[in-house]
Coordinates of C-alpha atoms and ligand atoms in Angstrom, one line a residue:
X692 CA 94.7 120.6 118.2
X693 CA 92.9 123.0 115.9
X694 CA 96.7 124.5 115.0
X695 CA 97.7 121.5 114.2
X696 CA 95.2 120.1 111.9
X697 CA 95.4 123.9 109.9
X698 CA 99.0 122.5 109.4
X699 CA 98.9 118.9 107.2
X700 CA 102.6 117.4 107.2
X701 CA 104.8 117.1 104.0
X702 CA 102.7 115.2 101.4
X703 CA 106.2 112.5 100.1
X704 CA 104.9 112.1 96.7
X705 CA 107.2 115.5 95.6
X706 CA 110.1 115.0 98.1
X707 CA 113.1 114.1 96.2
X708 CA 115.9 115.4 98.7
X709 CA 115.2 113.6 101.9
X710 CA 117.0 110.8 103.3
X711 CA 113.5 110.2 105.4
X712 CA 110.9 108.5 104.1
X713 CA 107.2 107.0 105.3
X714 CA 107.6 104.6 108.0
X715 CA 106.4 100.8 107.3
X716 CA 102.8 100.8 108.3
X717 CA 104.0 97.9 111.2
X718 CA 106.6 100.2 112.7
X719 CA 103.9 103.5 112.6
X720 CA 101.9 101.2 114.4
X721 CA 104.6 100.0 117.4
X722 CA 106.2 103.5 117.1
X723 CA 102.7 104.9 118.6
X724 CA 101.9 102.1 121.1
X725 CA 105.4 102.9 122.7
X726 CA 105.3 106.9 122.9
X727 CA 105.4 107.2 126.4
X728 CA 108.1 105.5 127.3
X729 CA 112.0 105.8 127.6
X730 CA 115.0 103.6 126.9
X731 CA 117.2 106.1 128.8
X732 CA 115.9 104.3 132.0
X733 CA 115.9 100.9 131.7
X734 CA 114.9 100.0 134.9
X735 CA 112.2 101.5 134.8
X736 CA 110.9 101.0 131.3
X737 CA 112.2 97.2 130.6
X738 CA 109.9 96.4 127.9
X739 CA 111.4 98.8 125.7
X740 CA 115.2 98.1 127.2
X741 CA 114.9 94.8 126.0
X742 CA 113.5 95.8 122.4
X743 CA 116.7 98.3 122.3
X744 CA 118.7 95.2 122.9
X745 CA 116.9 93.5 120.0
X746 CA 117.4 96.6 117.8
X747 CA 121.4 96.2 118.2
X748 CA 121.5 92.6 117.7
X749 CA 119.2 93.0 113.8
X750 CA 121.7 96.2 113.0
X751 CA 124.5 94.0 113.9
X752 CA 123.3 91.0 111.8
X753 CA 123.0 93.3 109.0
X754 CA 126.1 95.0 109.3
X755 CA 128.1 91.5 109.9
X756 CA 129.1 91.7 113.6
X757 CA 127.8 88.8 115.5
X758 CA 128.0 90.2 119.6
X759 CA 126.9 93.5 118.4
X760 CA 127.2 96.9 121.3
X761 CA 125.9 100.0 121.0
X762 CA 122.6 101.5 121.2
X763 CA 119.6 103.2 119.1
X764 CA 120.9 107.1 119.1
X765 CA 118.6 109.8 117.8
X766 CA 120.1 109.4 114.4
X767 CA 123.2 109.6 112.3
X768 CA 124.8 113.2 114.0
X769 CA 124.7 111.5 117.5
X770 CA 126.5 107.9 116.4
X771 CA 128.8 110.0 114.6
X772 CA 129.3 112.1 117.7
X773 CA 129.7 109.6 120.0
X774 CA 132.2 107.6 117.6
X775 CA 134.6 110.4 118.2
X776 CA 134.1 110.6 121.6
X777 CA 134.1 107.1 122.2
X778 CA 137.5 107.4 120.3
X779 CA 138.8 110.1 121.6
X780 CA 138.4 109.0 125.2
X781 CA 139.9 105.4 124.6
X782 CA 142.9 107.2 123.0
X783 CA 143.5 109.3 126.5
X784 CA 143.1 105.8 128.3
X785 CA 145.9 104.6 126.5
X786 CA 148.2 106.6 129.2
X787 CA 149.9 108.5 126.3
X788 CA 149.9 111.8 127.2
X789 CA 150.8 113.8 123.9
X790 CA 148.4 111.6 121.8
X791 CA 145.8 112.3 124.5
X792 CA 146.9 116.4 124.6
X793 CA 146.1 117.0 120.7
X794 CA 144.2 114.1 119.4
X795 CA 142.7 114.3 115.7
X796 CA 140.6 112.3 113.4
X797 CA 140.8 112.0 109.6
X798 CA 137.8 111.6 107.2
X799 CA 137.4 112.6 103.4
X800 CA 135.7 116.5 102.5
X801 CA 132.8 113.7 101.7
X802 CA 131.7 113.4 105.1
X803 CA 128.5 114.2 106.7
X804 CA 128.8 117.8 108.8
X805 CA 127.9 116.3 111.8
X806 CA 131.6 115.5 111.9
X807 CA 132.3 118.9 112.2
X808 CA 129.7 119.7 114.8
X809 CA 131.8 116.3 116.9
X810 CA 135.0 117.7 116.5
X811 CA 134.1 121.3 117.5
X812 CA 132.1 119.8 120.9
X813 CA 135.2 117.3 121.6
X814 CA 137.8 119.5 120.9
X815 CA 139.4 116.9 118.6
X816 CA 141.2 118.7 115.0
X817 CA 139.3 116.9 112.5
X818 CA 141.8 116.5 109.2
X819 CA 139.6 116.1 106.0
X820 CA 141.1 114.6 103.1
X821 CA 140.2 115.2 99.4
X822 CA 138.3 112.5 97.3
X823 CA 139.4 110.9 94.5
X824 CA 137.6 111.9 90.6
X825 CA 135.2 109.2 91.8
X826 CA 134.2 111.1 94.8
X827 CA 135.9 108.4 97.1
X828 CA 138.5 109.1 99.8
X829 CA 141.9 109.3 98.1
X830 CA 144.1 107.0 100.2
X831 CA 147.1 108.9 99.5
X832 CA 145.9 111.6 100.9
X833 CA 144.6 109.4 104.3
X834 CA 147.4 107.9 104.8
X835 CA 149.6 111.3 104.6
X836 CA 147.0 112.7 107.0
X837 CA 147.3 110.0 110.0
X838 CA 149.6 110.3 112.7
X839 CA 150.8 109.5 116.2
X840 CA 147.8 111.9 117.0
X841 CA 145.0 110.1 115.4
X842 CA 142.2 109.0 117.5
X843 CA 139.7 108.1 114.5
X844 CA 139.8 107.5 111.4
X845 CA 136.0 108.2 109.3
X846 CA 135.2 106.5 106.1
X847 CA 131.7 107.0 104.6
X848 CA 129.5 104.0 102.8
X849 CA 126.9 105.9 100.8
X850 CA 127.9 109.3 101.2
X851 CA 125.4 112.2 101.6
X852 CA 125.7 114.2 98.4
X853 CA 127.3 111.2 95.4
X854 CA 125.7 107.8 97.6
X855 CA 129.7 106.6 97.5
X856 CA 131.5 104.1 99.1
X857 CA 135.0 105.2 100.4
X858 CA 137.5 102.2 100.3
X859 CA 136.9 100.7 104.0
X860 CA 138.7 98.2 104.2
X861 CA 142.2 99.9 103.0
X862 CA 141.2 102.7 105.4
X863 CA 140.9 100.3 108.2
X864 CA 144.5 99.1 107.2
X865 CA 145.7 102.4 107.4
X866 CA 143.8 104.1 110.7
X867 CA 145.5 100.3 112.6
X868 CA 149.2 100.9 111.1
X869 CA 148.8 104.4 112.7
X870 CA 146.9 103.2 115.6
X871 CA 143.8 104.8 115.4
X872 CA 139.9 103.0 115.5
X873 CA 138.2 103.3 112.3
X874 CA 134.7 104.0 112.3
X875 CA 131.9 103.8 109.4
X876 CA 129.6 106.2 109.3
X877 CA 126.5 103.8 106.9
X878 CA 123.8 106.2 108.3
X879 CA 122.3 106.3 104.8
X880 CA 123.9 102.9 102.9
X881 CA 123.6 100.5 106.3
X882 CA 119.9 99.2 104.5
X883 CA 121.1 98.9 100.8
X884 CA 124.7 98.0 101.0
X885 CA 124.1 94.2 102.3
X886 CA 122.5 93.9 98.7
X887 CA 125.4 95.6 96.8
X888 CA 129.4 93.9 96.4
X889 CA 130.7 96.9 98.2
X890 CA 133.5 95.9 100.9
X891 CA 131.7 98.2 104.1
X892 CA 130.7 96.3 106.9
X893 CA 132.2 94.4 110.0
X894 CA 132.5 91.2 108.2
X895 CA 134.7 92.6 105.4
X896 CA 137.3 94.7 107.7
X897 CA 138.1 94.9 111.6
X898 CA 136.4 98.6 111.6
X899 CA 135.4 99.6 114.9
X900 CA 132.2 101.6 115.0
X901 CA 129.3 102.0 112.8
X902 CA 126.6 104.6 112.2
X903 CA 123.8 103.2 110.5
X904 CA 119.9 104.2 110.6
X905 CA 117.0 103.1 110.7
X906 CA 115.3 105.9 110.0
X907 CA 117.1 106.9 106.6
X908 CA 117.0 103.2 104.2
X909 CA 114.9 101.3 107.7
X910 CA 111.7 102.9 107.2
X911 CA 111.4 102.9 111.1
X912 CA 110.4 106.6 111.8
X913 CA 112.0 109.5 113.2
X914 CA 113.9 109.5 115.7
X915 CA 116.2 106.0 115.1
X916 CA 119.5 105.7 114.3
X917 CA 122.1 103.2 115.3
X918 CA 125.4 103.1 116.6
X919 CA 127.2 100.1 116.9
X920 CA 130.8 99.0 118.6
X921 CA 132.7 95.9 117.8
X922 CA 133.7 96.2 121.0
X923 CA 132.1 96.6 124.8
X924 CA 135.2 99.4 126.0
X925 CA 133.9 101.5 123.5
X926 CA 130.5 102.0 124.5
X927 CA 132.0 102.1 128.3
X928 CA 134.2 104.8 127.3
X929 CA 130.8 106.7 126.9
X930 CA 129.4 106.4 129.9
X931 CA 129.0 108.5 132.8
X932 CA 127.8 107.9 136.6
X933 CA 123.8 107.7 137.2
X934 CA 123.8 108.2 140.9
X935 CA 120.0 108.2 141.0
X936 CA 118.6 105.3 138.8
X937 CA 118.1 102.3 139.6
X938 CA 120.9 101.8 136.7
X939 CA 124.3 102.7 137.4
X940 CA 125.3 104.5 134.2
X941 CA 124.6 105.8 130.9
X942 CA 126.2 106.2 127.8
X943 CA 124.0 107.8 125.2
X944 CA 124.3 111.6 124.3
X945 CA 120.7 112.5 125.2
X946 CA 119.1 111.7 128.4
X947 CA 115.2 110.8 128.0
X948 CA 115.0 109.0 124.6
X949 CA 112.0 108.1 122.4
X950 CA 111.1 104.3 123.3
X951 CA 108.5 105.2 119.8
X952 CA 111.8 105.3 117.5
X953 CA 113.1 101.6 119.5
X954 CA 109.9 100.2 118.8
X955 CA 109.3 101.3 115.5
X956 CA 113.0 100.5 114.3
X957 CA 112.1 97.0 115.6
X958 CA 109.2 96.4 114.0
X959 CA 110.7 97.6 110.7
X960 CA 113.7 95.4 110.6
X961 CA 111.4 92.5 111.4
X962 CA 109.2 93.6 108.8
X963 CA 111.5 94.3 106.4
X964 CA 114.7 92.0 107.0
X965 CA 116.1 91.0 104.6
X966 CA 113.4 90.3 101.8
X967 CA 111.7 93.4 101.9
X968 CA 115.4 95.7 102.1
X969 CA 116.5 93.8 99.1
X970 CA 113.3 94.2 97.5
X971 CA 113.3 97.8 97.9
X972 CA 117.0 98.7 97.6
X973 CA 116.8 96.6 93.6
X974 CA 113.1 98.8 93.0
X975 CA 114.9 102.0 94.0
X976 CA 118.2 101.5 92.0
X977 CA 116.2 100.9 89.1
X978 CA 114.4 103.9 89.9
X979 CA 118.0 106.1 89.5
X980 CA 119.1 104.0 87.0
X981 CA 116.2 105.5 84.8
X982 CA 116.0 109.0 86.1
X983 CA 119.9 109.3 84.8
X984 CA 119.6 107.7 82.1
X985 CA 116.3 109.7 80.9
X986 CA 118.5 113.2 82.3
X987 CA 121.1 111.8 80.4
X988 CA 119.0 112.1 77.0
X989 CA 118.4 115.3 77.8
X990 CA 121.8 116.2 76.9
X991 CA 122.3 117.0 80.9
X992 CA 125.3 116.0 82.6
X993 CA 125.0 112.9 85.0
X994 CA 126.9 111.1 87.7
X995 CA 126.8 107.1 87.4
X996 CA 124.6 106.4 90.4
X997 CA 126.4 103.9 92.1
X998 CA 123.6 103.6 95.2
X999 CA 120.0 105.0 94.3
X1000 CA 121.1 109.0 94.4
X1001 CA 121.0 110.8 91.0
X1002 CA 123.2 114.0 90.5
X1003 CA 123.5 115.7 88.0
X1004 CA 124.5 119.5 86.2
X1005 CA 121.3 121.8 86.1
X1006 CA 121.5 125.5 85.6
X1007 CA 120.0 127.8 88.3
X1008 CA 116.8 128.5 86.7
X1009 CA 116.0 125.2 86.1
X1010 CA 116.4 124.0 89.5
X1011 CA 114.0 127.2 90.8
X1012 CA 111.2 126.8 88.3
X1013 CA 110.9 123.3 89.3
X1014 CA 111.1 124.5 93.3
X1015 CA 108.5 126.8 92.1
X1016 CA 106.7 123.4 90.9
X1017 CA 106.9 122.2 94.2
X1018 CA 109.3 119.9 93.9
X1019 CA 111.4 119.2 96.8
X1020 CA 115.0 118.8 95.5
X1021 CA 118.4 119.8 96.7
X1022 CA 121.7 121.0 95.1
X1023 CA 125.2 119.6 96.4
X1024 CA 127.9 122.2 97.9
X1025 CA 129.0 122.3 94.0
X1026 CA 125.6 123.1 92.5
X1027 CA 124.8 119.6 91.2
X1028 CA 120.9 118.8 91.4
X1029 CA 120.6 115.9 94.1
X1030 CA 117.8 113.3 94.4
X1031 CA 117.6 110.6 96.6
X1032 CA 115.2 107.7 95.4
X1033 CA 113.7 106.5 98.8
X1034 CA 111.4 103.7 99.0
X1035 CA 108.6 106.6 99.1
X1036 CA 109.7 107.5 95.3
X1037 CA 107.9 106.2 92.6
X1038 CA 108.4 105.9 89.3
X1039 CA 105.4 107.6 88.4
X1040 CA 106.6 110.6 90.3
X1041 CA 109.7 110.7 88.6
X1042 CA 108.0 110.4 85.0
X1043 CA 106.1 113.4 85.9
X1044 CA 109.2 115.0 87.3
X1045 CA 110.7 114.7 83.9
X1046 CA 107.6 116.0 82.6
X1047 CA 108.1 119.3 84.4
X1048 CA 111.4 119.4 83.6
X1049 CA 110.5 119.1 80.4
X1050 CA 108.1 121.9 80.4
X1051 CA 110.2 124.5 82.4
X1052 CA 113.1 124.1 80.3
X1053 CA 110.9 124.4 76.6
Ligands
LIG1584 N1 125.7 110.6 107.9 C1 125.3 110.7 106.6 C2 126.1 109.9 105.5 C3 124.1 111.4 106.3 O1 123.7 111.5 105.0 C4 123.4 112.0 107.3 C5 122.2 112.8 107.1 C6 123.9 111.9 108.7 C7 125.1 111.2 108.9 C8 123.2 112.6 109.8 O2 122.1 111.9 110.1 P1 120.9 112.6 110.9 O3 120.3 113.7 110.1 O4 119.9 111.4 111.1 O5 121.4 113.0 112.2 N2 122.0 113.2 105.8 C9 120.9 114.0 105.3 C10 121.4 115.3 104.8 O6 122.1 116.0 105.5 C11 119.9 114.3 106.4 C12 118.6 114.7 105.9 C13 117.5 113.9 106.1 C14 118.4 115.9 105.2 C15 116.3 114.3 105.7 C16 117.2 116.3 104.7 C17 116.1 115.5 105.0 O7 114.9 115.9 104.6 O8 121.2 115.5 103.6

C-alpha cells in the first residue's frame, strides 16, 4: 500500500483532454460494493447479471430502442470490436460465399482507431471514407465505397477529435441498399445527444448496433461501456460454447468482467437519467461555447463546437508552455489544440486556463 499512496491519482481540475471524467459519488459508491464479482458468470453471480440486464434496458431507453440486446463491454474499443464481428459473422451466415470470403466495412477517416485495431483482429478490409468541410462523412464518398462485400457500415455521433455527428440516418439508407448493418459508434455523444436535434439514435433510423458509454458522458467509472443490438441474432452471432458453466454460452470479448463498472453504470444512469444528463450536457455546452468564443477574441482560429469539444489553431510553443503549466490538453492528427469540456470542467478552470494562455503567449 505504501507504493501506492506515494502515487496520488490524476487531480481532474487541469484535465482537458479526457473523455473520462469523476464518477457520480452514487455510482463510486455501488462501483465499490460490487468489486468482487463478475457478470461473465451469471450463474454464479446473479445479482450483478440482473443489474447488467438493467444497464441494457436505461442505454436502450436513452438511445430509443425499446427491447434493447447487448451487454456492458469494457468500453467503446470492445462494442466497436464486437460490432464488426457481430457483422462480419452474420454476413458469412448469409450462405454467400464471396461476400463471406472478403467482407469489408466502411466508416469516415473520422472514426475512432479502435476500428482499425477490429478490422486487423477480424480480418475484415475496413474502407474509410473522407469527411466533408464540416468534418462529417461525405455520403458521396460512402456510397461509392459500399459494395456486394460490405458487412458494416460505421457512422460516428460525436466524433473523437471535432464532437461531430455523421449523417445517420442517410448512412443507414445507404449500408441497407447495399445490404450491409449499420452500426453507431455514440461511445462519447450517447449521454449528450438525447438533448441535442441531431438525427443518431434507434428511434430516428433502423441502425443496427450501437456503442455508447457510460464511462465517457455517464459518469459511471471505468471500466463501462455499452453495446447495444436492435436485434437478438446479433449478439448470438457472438457467442461461443461455455462447456463448463452453469451457462451455456458467452458472447462478450473478455471473459471475467468487472461487476464494479455494471453496478456503477447503474447507479449513474439512475442518478443521472434524464435530468441530471440534460443538466450537465446544457452546463458543459455553455462551457465550449465560452472557451471558443473567448479563443476566438484572441484572434485564434476556432471550430464551431457543435457538442461541448473546442478545437482550435495553436502554434507548437503555445500548446508546450501550457503542457509545461500542467495542463492536460491534446492536439488532433492535424495539430489543432483539443479540449473536451466534461462534466468535471469548470468554468473557473477554464478562466484560468485562458489566464495562462494569456501569460505564455505575452
Ligand atoms: N469511440 C469514440 C468516438 C471514442 O472517442 C473513443 C475513445 C472510443 C470509441 C474508444 O473508447 P474506449 O477508450 O472506452 O475504449 N476516445 C478517447 C480518445 O481516444 C479515449 C480517451 C479517454 C482518451 C480518456 C484519453 C482519455 O484520457 O481520445
Amino acid at each position: 500500500m505504501q507504493r501506492v499512496r506515494e502515487h496520488r491519482p490524476q487531480e481532474f481540475d487541469r484535465v482537458l483532454s479526457s473523455m473520462c471524467t469523476e464518477p457520480h459519488p452514487r455510482a463510486h459508491e455501488a462501483a465499490v460494493e460490487f468489486l468482487a464479482t463478475n457478470p461473465g458468470d451469471p450463474a454464479t453471480y446473479q445479482t450483478v447479471a440482473d443489474l447488467e440486464t438493467e444497464a441494457i434496458d436505461q442505454l436502450g431507453e436513452i438511445a430509443g430502442l425499446d427491447d434493447p440486446f447487448g451487454y456492458v463491454a469494457s468500453g467503446g474499443t470492445e462494442a466497436n470490436i464486437q460490432a464488426v464481428h457481430a457483422a462480419r459473422n452474420r454476413a458469412a451466415g448469409r450462405g454467400d460465399t464471396a461476400r463471406s470470403d472478403t467482407p469489408n466495412i466502411v466508416a469516415p477517416t473520422s472514426v475512432h482507431f479502435s476500428v482499425t485495431k477490429a478490422a486487423e483482429m477480424l480480418g475484415v478490409e475496413l474502407r474509410t471514407v473522407p469527411v466533408d468541410d464540416d468534418h462529417r462523412a461525405d455520403l458521396d464518398a460512402v456510397e461509392a465505397a459500399v459494395d456486394d462485400d460490405t458487412a458494416l457500415v460505421i457512422g460516428v455521433a460525436g466524433s473523437t477529435e471535432y464532437g461531430r455527428v455523421d449523417p445517420i440516418p442517410a448512412m443507414t439508407d445507404l449500408a441497407r441498399d447495399a445490404g450491409a448493418r449499420m452500426h453507431v459508434d455514440a461511445s462519447w455523444g450517447g449521454f449528450i445527444l438525447p438533448f441535442t436535434d441531431y438525427e443518431w439514435s434507434f428511434a430516428d433510423a433502423p441502425i443496427d448496433s450501437m456503442a455508447i458509454d457510460p464511462h465517457k458522458f455517464g459518469q459511471a467509472p471505468v471500466p463501462a461501456g455499452g453495446l447495444l443490438a436492435r436485434e437478438r441474432e446479433t449478439v448470438d452471432a457472438l457467442a461461443v460454447d461455455t462447456p463448463y458453466l452453469e451457462t451455456t454460452s458467452q458472447a462478450t470479448l473478455t471473459g471475467t468482467r468487472s461487476g464494479a463498472g455494471v453496478a456503477g453504470a447503474v447507479a449513474a444512469m439512475d442518478e443521472l437519467w434524464p435530468a441530471g444528463y440534460r443538466q450537465q450536457y446544457r452546463e458543459q455546452q455553455a462551457n465550449a461555447e465560452f472557451l471558443a468564443d473567448e479563443l476566438a477574441a484572441r484572434g485564434i482560429e476556432v471550430v464551431d463546437p457543435t457538442l461541448p469539444l473546442v478545437t482550435a489553431s495553436l502554434s507548437p510553443a503555445t500548446f508546450e508552455a501550457l503542457r509545461d503549466e500542467e495542463w492536460r490538453i491534446a492536439r488532433t492528427a492535424d495539430g489543432n489544440l483539443r479540449i473536451v469540456c466534461m462534466p468535471h470542467v469548470s468554468r473557473a478552470s477554464l478562466e484560468a486556463f485562458l489566464a495562462d494562455l494569456d501569460r505564455v503567449r505575452s
